Amino acid sequence: MSELTPDQERRYNRQLIMPEIGQEGQVRLRASSVLVVGTGGLGSPVLFYLAGAGVGRLGILDDDQVDLSNLQRQILHRTDGLGMDKVESARQALQRLNPDVALDLHKCRLTEENASSLIAPYDVVVGAVDNLATRYVLNAACVMMRKPLVEAGVSGFSGMATTIIPTKTPCYHCLFPRPEAGLQEPRYKGIIGALAGLMGTIEALETIKLLLGQGELLTGRLLFVDSLSMGFREIDVERNPECPICKDENGTTRSPSRASPNDH
Ligand SMILES: [Zn+2]
């Protein structure tokens, strides 16, 4: 792989001097691609930090336009961008930050029909969505395509995060089985912007570790954050051998273990 340019050496200096990254890691990041599903409160910091770190290609997926009520937490977007497509608003912000990063704009909603083809070209997928239905669609597609999925969710002052390596770690459905009889979206409790920033930043860190092959991932672990008490707790989780989404064809022997979001 080619060396870094002098500008890249300078831009990434603070991470190039880290033993966990260095030239080799930086070249690896440059050769990597990540799809970020959603450019809201979670997706904004994910995209900013991945672009800042020099991830070579970022896919930006959102079908929405910038609304005044977004700006309290969705830090990619600006007041002068009201009404603009969020993917375009994100493109402008990220290009200003780091013109080296290639950006793919996907102005659409993730559906069962398009999910596989959308995630296929990317190394890692980040879930930064605000509804349960899309979370299940994304999880199923990532399991089918064997794509690592970094997940997080936020509600009020509380957040959750986990990292999913399909067939090796519990998938989202193992942890939160989708109810048979329809899907009831939880009552919207509002959200404090700084918490979305914190959980999105955790997702960005998980993604960078995944791409570099460094550190311990949040795999088989669910991290819960209660920002009112500033309590960070985690629980160990296991795959559900009967999970209809990620069950091995030849069967697994591990015992089922399920977590509820209320376990903390
Ligand atoms: Zn599963």
XYZ file of C-alpha atoms in Angstrom, residues 15-226:
212
model
C -2.774 9.287 15.960
C 0.285 8.351 13.875
C 2.408 8.666 17.010
C 0.186 6.181 18.840
C 1.621 2.646 18.854
C -1.872 1.202 18.247
C -2.197 3.131 14.983
C 1.034 4.394 13.397
C 1.593 4.476 9.614
C 0.270 0.976 9.148
C -2.971 1.653 10.992
C -3.469 4.933 9.181
C -3.040 3.293 5.792
C -5.501 0.664 6.966
C -8.059 3.307 7.947
C -7.593 5.002 4.572
C -8.320 1.702 2.818
C -11.472 1.110 4.911
C -15.120 1.875 4.294
C -17.993 2.355 6.729
C -21.727 2.808 6.162
C -23.399 5.033 8.739
C -27.164 4.560 8.790
C -28.651 7.840 9.990
C -27.195 11.357 10.237
C -29.002 12.409 13.413
C -27.873 12.693 17.021
C -25.808 9.474 16.879
C -24.751 9.555 13.241
C -23.407 13.114 13.454
C -20.530 12.417 15.863
C -19.885 9.015 14.250
C -19.413 10.637 10.841
C -17.380 13.570 12.170
C -14.932 11.358 14.048
C -14.579 8.744 11.301
C -13.957 11.460 8.730
C -11.536 13.188 11.093
C -9.643 9.935 11.674
C -9.224 9.428 7.936
C -11.485 6.454 7.201
C -11.194 6.353 3.411
C -14.814 5.942 2.360
C -17.970 6.810 4.276
C -21.492 5.923 3.226
C -24.095 8.387 4.515
C -27.676 7.133 4.576
C -30.695 9.291 5.440
C -33.937 10.152 3.653
C -34.825 13.172 5.778
C -34.373 16.946 5.547
C -32.865 19.216 8.177
C -35.522 20.548 10.565
C -35.155 23.228 13.222
C -35.959 20.663 15.942
C -32.914 18.580 14.860
C -30.264 21.160 15.625
C -30.346 20.710 19.405
C -28.447 17.413 18.946
C -27.612 16.700 15.289
C -24.301 18.510 15.145
C -23.590 17.830 11.468
C -26.374 20.220 10.477
C -26.625 24.017 10.638
C -29.341 26.634 10.870
C -28.529 27.865 7.354
C -29.121 24.318 6.093
C -32.765 24.107 7.171
C -34.811 22.201 4.594
C -31.696 20.754 2.935
C -31.401 16.994 2.458
C -29.510 15.693 5.480
C -27.146 13.666 3.293
C -26.178 16.872 1.455
C -25.859 18.859 4.680
C -23.642 16.054 6.044
C -21.582 15.968 2.854
C -20.829 19.684 3.081
C -19.808 19.505 6.742
C -17.596 16.440 6.282
C -15.945 17.726 3.130
C -15.015 20.915 4.947
C -13.520 18.814 7.736
C -11.556 16.351 5.578
C -11.600 16.550 1.774
C -9.552 13.320 1.610
C -12.526 11.177 2.575
C -14.723 9.788 -0.210
C -18.415 10.201 0.593
C -21.252 8.110 -0.853
C -24.668 9.714 -0.412
C -27.639 7.372 -0.024
C -30.768 9.508 0.159
C -33.180 6.764 1.041
C -34.745 4.823 3.865
C -33.228 1.432 4.731
C -35.756 -1.291 3.896
C -35.800 -5.090 3.737
C -35.593 -4.750 -0.045
C -32.558 -2.465 -0.309
C -30.614 -3.216 2.908
C -28.330 -5.960 1.579
C -27.244 -4.117 -1.543
C -26.666 -0.923 0.447
C -24.399 -2.519 3.053
C -22.591 -4.927 0.685
C -19.776 -2.534 -0.378
C -18.748 -1.568 3.174
C -16.400 -3.145 5.732
C -18.381 -2.071 8.817
C -21.920 -0.787 9.379
C -22.913 1.673 12.106
C -26.535 1.754 13.265
C -27.481 5.322 14.167
C -31.230 5.140 13.739
C -34.105 6.433 15.818
C -36.645 3.631 15.421
C -36.883 -0.058 16.277
C -38.213 -1.245 12.926
C -35.096 -0.053 11.045
C -32.856 -1.537 13.753
C -34.282 -5.027 13.132
C -34.017 -4.652 9.349
C -30.399 -3.496 9.655
C -29.485 -6.298 12.060
C -30.981 -9.000 9.826
C -29.190 -7.634 6.754
C -25.844 -7.413 8.571
C -26.197 -10.998 9.818
C -27.066 -12.212 6.312
C -24.151 -10.314 4.753
C -21.789 -11.137 7.676
C -21.025 -7.458 8.215
C -19.897 -6.197 11.649
C -22.547 -3.884 13.093
C -21.929 -1.252 15.742
C -25.210 -0.411 17.491
C -26.326 2.244 19.939
C -29.564 3.726 21.140
C -30.534 6.713 23.248
C -33.622 7.750 25.155
C -33.942 10.618 27.587
C -30.769 10.564 29.692
C -30.066 6.837 29.026
C -28.009 5.145 26.353
C -27.044 1.653 25.222
C -24.303 0.339 22.961
C -23.036 -3.011 21.702
C -20.994 -4.400 18.817
C -22.201 -7.336 16.770
C -19.980 -9.729 14.783
C -22.487 -11.954 12.970
C -22.368 -15.686 13.887
C -19.710 -14.989 16.527
C -21.530 -12.714 18.972
C -25.170 -12.148 19.886
C -27.084 -10.208 17.257
C -29.596 -7.480 18.095
C -32.438 -9.976 17.811
C -30.714 -12.359 20.274
C -30.643 -9.514 22.794
C -34.042 -8.002 22.118
C -36.252 -10.592 20.410
C -38.663 -8.909 18.036
C -42.212 -9.427 19.266
C -44.281 -11.770 17.096
C -47.338 -9.570 17.099
C -46.202 -6.374 15.458
C -43.732 -3.888 16.678
C -44.641 -1.232 19.188
C -42.289 1.718 19.096
C -41.461 2.809 22.649
C -42.921 6.075 23.833
C -40.591 8.860 22.753
C -38.997 10.326 25.855
C -37.028 13.052 24.163
C -33.283 13.208 24.149
C -30.488 15.342 25.465
C -27.994 16.187 22.702
C -24.828 15.605 24.694
C -25.875 12.007 25.452
C -26.367 11.272 21.754
C -22.901 12.762 21.303
C -21.473 10.436 23.943
C -23.075 7.275 22.558
C -22.217 8.204 18.963
C -18.634 8.790 20.023
C -18.577 5.316 21.596
C -19.797 3.945 18.256
C -17.036 5.817 16.417
C -14.410 4.375 18.780
C -15.757 0.848 18.375
C -15.640 1.270 14.596
C -12.052 2.522 14.604
C -10.989 -0.386 16.869
C -12.760 -2.833 14.555
C -11.018 -1.418 11.474
C -7.619 -1.453 13.198
C -8.071 -4.829 14.896
C -7.150 -3.187 18.204
C -8.445 -3.441 21.757
C -11.477 -5.221 23.140
C -14.762 -4.642 21.411
C -18.196 -4.338 23.026
C -18.976 -7.797 21.669
C -21.015 -10.104 23.881
C -21.477 -7.098 26.160
C -24.233 -4.549 26.431
C -23.119 -1.194 27.745
C -25.743 0.873 29.536
C -25.143 4.511 30.341
C -27.283 6.428 32.816
